[in-house]
CSV table of C-alpha atoms and ligand atoms in Angstrom, one decimal:
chain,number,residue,atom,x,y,z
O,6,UNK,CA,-45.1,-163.9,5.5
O,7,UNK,CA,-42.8,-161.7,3.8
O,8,UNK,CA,-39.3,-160.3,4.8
O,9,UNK,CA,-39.5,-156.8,5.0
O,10,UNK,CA,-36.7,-155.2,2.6
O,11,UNK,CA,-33.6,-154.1,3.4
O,12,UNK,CA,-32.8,-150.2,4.4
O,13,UNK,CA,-32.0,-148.3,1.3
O,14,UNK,CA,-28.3,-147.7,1.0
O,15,UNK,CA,-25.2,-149.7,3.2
O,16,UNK,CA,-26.1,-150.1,6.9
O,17,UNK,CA,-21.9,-149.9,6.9
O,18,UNK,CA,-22.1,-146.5,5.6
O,19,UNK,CA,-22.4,-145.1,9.2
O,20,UNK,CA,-20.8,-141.3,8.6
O,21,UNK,CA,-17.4,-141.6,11.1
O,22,UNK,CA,-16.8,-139.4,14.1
O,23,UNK,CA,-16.4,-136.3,12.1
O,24,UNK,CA,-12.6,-134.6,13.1
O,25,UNK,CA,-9.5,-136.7,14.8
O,26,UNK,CA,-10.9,-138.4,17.6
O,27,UNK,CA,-7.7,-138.6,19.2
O,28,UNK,CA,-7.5,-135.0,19.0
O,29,UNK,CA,-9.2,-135.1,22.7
O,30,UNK,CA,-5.9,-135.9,24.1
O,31,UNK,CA,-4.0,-134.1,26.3
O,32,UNK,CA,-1.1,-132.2,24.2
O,33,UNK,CA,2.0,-133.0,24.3
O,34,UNK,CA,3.9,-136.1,25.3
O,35,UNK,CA,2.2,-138.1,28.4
O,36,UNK,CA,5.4,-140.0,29.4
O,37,UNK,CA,7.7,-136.4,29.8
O,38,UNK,CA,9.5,-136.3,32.9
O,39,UNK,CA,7.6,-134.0,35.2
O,40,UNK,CA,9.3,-130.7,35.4
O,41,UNK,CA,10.6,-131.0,39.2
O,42,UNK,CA,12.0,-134.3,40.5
O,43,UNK,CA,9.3,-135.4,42.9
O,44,UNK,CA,9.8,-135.9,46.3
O,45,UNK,CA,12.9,-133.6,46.3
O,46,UNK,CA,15.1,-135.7,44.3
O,47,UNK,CA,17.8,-133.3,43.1
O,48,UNK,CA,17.5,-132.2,39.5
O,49,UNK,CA,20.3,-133.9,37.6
O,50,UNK,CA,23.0,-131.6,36.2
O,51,UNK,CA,21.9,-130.9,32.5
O,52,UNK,CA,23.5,-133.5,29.8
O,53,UNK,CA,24.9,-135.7,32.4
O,54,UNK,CA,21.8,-138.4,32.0
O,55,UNK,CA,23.9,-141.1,30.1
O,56,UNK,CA,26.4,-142.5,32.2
O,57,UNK,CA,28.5,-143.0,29.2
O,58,UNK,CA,27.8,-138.8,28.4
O,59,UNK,CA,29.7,-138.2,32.7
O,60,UNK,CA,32.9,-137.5,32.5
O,61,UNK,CA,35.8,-139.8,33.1
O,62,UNK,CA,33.5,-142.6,31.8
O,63,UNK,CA,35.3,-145.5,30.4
O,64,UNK,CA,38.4,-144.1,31.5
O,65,UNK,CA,40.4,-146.0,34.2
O,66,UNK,CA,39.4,-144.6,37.4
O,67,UNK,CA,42.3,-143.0,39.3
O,68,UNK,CA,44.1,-144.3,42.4
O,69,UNK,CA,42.9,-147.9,41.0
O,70,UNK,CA,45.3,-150.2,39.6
O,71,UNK,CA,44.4,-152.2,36.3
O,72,UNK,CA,44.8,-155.3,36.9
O,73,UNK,CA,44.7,-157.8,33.9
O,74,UNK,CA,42.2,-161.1,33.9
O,75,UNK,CA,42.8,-164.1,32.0
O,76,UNK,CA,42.1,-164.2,28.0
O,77,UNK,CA,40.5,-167.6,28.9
O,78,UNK,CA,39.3,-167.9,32.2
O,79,UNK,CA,38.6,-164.1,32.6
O,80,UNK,CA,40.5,-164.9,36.1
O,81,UNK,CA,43.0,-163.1,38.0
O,82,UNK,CA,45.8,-162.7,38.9
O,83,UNK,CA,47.0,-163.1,35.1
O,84,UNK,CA,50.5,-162.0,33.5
O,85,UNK,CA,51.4,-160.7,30.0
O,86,UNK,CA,53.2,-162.9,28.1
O,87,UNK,CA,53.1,-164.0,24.8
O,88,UNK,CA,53.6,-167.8,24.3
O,89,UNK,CA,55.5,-169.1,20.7
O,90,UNK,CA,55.8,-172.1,19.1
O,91,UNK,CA,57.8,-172.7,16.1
O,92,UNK,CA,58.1,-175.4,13.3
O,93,UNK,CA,61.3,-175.9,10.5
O,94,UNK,CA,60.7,-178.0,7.8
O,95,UNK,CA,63.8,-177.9,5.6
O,96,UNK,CA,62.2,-174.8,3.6
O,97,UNK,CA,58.9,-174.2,5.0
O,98,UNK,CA,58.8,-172.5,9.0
O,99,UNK,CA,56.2,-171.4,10.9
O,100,UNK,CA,55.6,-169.2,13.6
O,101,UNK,CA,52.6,-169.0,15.9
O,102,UNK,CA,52.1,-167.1,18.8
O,103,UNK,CA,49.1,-166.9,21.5
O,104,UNK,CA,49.6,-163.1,23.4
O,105,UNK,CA,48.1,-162.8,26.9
O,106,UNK,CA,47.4,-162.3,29.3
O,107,UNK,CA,47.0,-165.4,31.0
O,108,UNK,CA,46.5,-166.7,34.5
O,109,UNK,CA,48.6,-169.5,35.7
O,110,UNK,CA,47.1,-172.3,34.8
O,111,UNK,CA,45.6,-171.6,31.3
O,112,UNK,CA,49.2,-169.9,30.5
O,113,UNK,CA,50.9,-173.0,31.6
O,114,UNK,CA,48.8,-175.4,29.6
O,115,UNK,CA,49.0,-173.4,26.4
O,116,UNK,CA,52.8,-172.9,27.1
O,117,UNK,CA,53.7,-176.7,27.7
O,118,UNK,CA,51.7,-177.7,24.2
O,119,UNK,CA,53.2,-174.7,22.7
O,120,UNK,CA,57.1,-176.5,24.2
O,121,UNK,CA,56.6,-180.2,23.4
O,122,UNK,CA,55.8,-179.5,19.9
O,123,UNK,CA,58.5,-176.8,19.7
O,124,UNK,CA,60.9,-179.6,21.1
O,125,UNK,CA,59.7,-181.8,18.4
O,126,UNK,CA,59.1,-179.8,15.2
O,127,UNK,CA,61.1,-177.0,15.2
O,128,UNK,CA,64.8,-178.3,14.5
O,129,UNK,CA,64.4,-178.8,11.1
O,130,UNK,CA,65.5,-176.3,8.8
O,131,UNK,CA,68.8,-175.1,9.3
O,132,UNK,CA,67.5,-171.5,10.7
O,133,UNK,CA,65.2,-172.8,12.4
O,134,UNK,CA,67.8,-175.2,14.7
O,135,UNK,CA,70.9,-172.4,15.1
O,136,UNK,CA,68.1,-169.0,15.6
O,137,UNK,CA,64.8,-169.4,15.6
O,138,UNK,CA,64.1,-172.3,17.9
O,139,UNK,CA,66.8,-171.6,20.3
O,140,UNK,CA,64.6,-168.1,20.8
O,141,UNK,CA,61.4,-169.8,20.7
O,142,UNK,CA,62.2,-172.1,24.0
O,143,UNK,CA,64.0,-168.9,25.6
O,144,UNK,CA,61.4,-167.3,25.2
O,145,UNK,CA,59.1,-169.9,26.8
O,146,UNK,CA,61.1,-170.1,29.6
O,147,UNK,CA,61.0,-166.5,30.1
O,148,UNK,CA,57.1,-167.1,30.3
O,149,UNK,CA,57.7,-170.1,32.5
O,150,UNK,CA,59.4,-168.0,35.2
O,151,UNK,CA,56.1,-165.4,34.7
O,152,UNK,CA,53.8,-168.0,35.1
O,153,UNK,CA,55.0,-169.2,37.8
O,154,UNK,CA,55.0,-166.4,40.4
O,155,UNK,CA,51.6,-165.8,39.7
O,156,UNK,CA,49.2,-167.7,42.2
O,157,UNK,CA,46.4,-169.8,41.7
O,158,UNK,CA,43.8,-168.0,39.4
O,159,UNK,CA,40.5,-167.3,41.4
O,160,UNK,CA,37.3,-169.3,40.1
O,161,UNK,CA,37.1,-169.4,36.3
O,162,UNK,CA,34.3,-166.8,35.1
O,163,UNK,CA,34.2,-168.7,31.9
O,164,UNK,CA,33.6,-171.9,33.2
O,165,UNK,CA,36.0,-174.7,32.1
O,166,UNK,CA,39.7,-174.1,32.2
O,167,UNK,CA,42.6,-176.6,29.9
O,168,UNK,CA,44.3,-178.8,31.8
O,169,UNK,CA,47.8,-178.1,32.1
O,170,UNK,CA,48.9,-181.9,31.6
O,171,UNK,CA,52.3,-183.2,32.4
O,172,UNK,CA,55.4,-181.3,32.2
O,173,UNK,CA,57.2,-180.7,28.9
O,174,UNK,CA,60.2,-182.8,29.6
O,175,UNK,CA,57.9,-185.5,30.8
O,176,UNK,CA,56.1,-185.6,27.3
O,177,UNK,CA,58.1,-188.5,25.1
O,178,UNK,CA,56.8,-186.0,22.2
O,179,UNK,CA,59.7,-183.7,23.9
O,180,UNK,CA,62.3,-185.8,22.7
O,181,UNK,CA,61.5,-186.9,19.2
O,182,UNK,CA,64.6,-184.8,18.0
O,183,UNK,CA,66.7,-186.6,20.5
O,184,UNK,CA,66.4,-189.7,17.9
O,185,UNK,CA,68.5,-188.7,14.3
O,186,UNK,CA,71.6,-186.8,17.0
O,187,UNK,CA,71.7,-190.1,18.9
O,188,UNK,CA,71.4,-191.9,15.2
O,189,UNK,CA,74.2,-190.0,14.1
O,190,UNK,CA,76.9,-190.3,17.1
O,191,UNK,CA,76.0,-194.1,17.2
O,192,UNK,CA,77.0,-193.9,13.2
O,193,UNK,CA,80.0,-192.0,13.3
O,194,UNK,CA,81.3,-192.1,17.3
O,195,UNK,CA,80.2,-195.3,19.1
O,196,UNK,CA,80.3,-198.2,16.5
O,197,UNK,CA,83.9,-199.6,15.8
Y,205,ZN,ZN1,42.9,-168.6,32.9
């Protein structure tokens, strides 16, 4: 028994479909629109395809008022106001500042932490107690009154919302400053 031998030359070799044999194809691009919109769909107006290519496209639409949402929450209603806090350390101050808008009661959480530690920090330096931190809690208030004719935000789209917590004047951190002016009229007024 003997194998016969193997073809002369590779079996591989096979000679390929001579030309491109995707040159059967139909010309041109397959997934083109058709030329007419079928079933009488009108033809839209030329360059007009992109919403963002229509005119009057991101702009806001007229006869609608803009109203603001939350920078938290994303809820409404929500006011522009800018919340401060301040901080005097004999020569070292510091500013911070958290601009809106804000619904009521993401605004009123940041602005009651933003108060307490105002109350607390920012007497310090003497600029700080005679200019800047009488403005600072002014300008709180100001917010405070804002706030607080704004009603209850609809349902937070973001999810969670802080929790306003108690009032600034019920916070004992509100009345750490309270301790060296009492101090100093029991030192020099009240004792004998
Ligand atoms: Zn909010």
């Amino acid at each position: 028994m003997s194998i016969p031998p193997p073809p002369h030359g590779n079996p591989y070799a096979a000679a390929p479909p001579q030309g491109n044999p995707y040159a059967a194809l139909p010309q041109g691009n397959p997934y083109a629109a058709p030329p007419q919109a079928p079933y009488g769909y009108p033809q839209q107006a030329p360059g007009y395809n992109q919403p963002h290519q229509m005119p009057g496209y991101g702009q806001p639409m007229a006869g609608v008022p803009q109203v603001p949402a939350c920078r938290i929450c994303a809820a409404q209603p929500a006011a522009e106001v800018t919340i401060r806090s301040h901080v005097g350390l004999l020569l070292m101050m510091r500013f911070k500042k958290w601009e809106g808008p804000f619904c009521r009661t993401c605004g009123t959480a940041l602005r009651r932490d933003a108060a307490a530690n105002t109350l607390c920090q920012g007497w310090w330096s003497p600029f700080s107690a005679f200019l800047f931190n009488p403005y600072t809690i002014i300008s709180n208030l100001v917010v405070r009154g804002k706030l607080n004719k704004l009603p209850e935000p609809g349902p937070a789209v973001y999810g969670t919302r802080p929790d306003p917590g108690k009032r600034v004047l019920q916070r004992p951190v509100s009345y750490v400053a309270l301790v060296p002016i009492l101090w100093f009229l029991y030192l020099f007024i009240a004792r004998p």
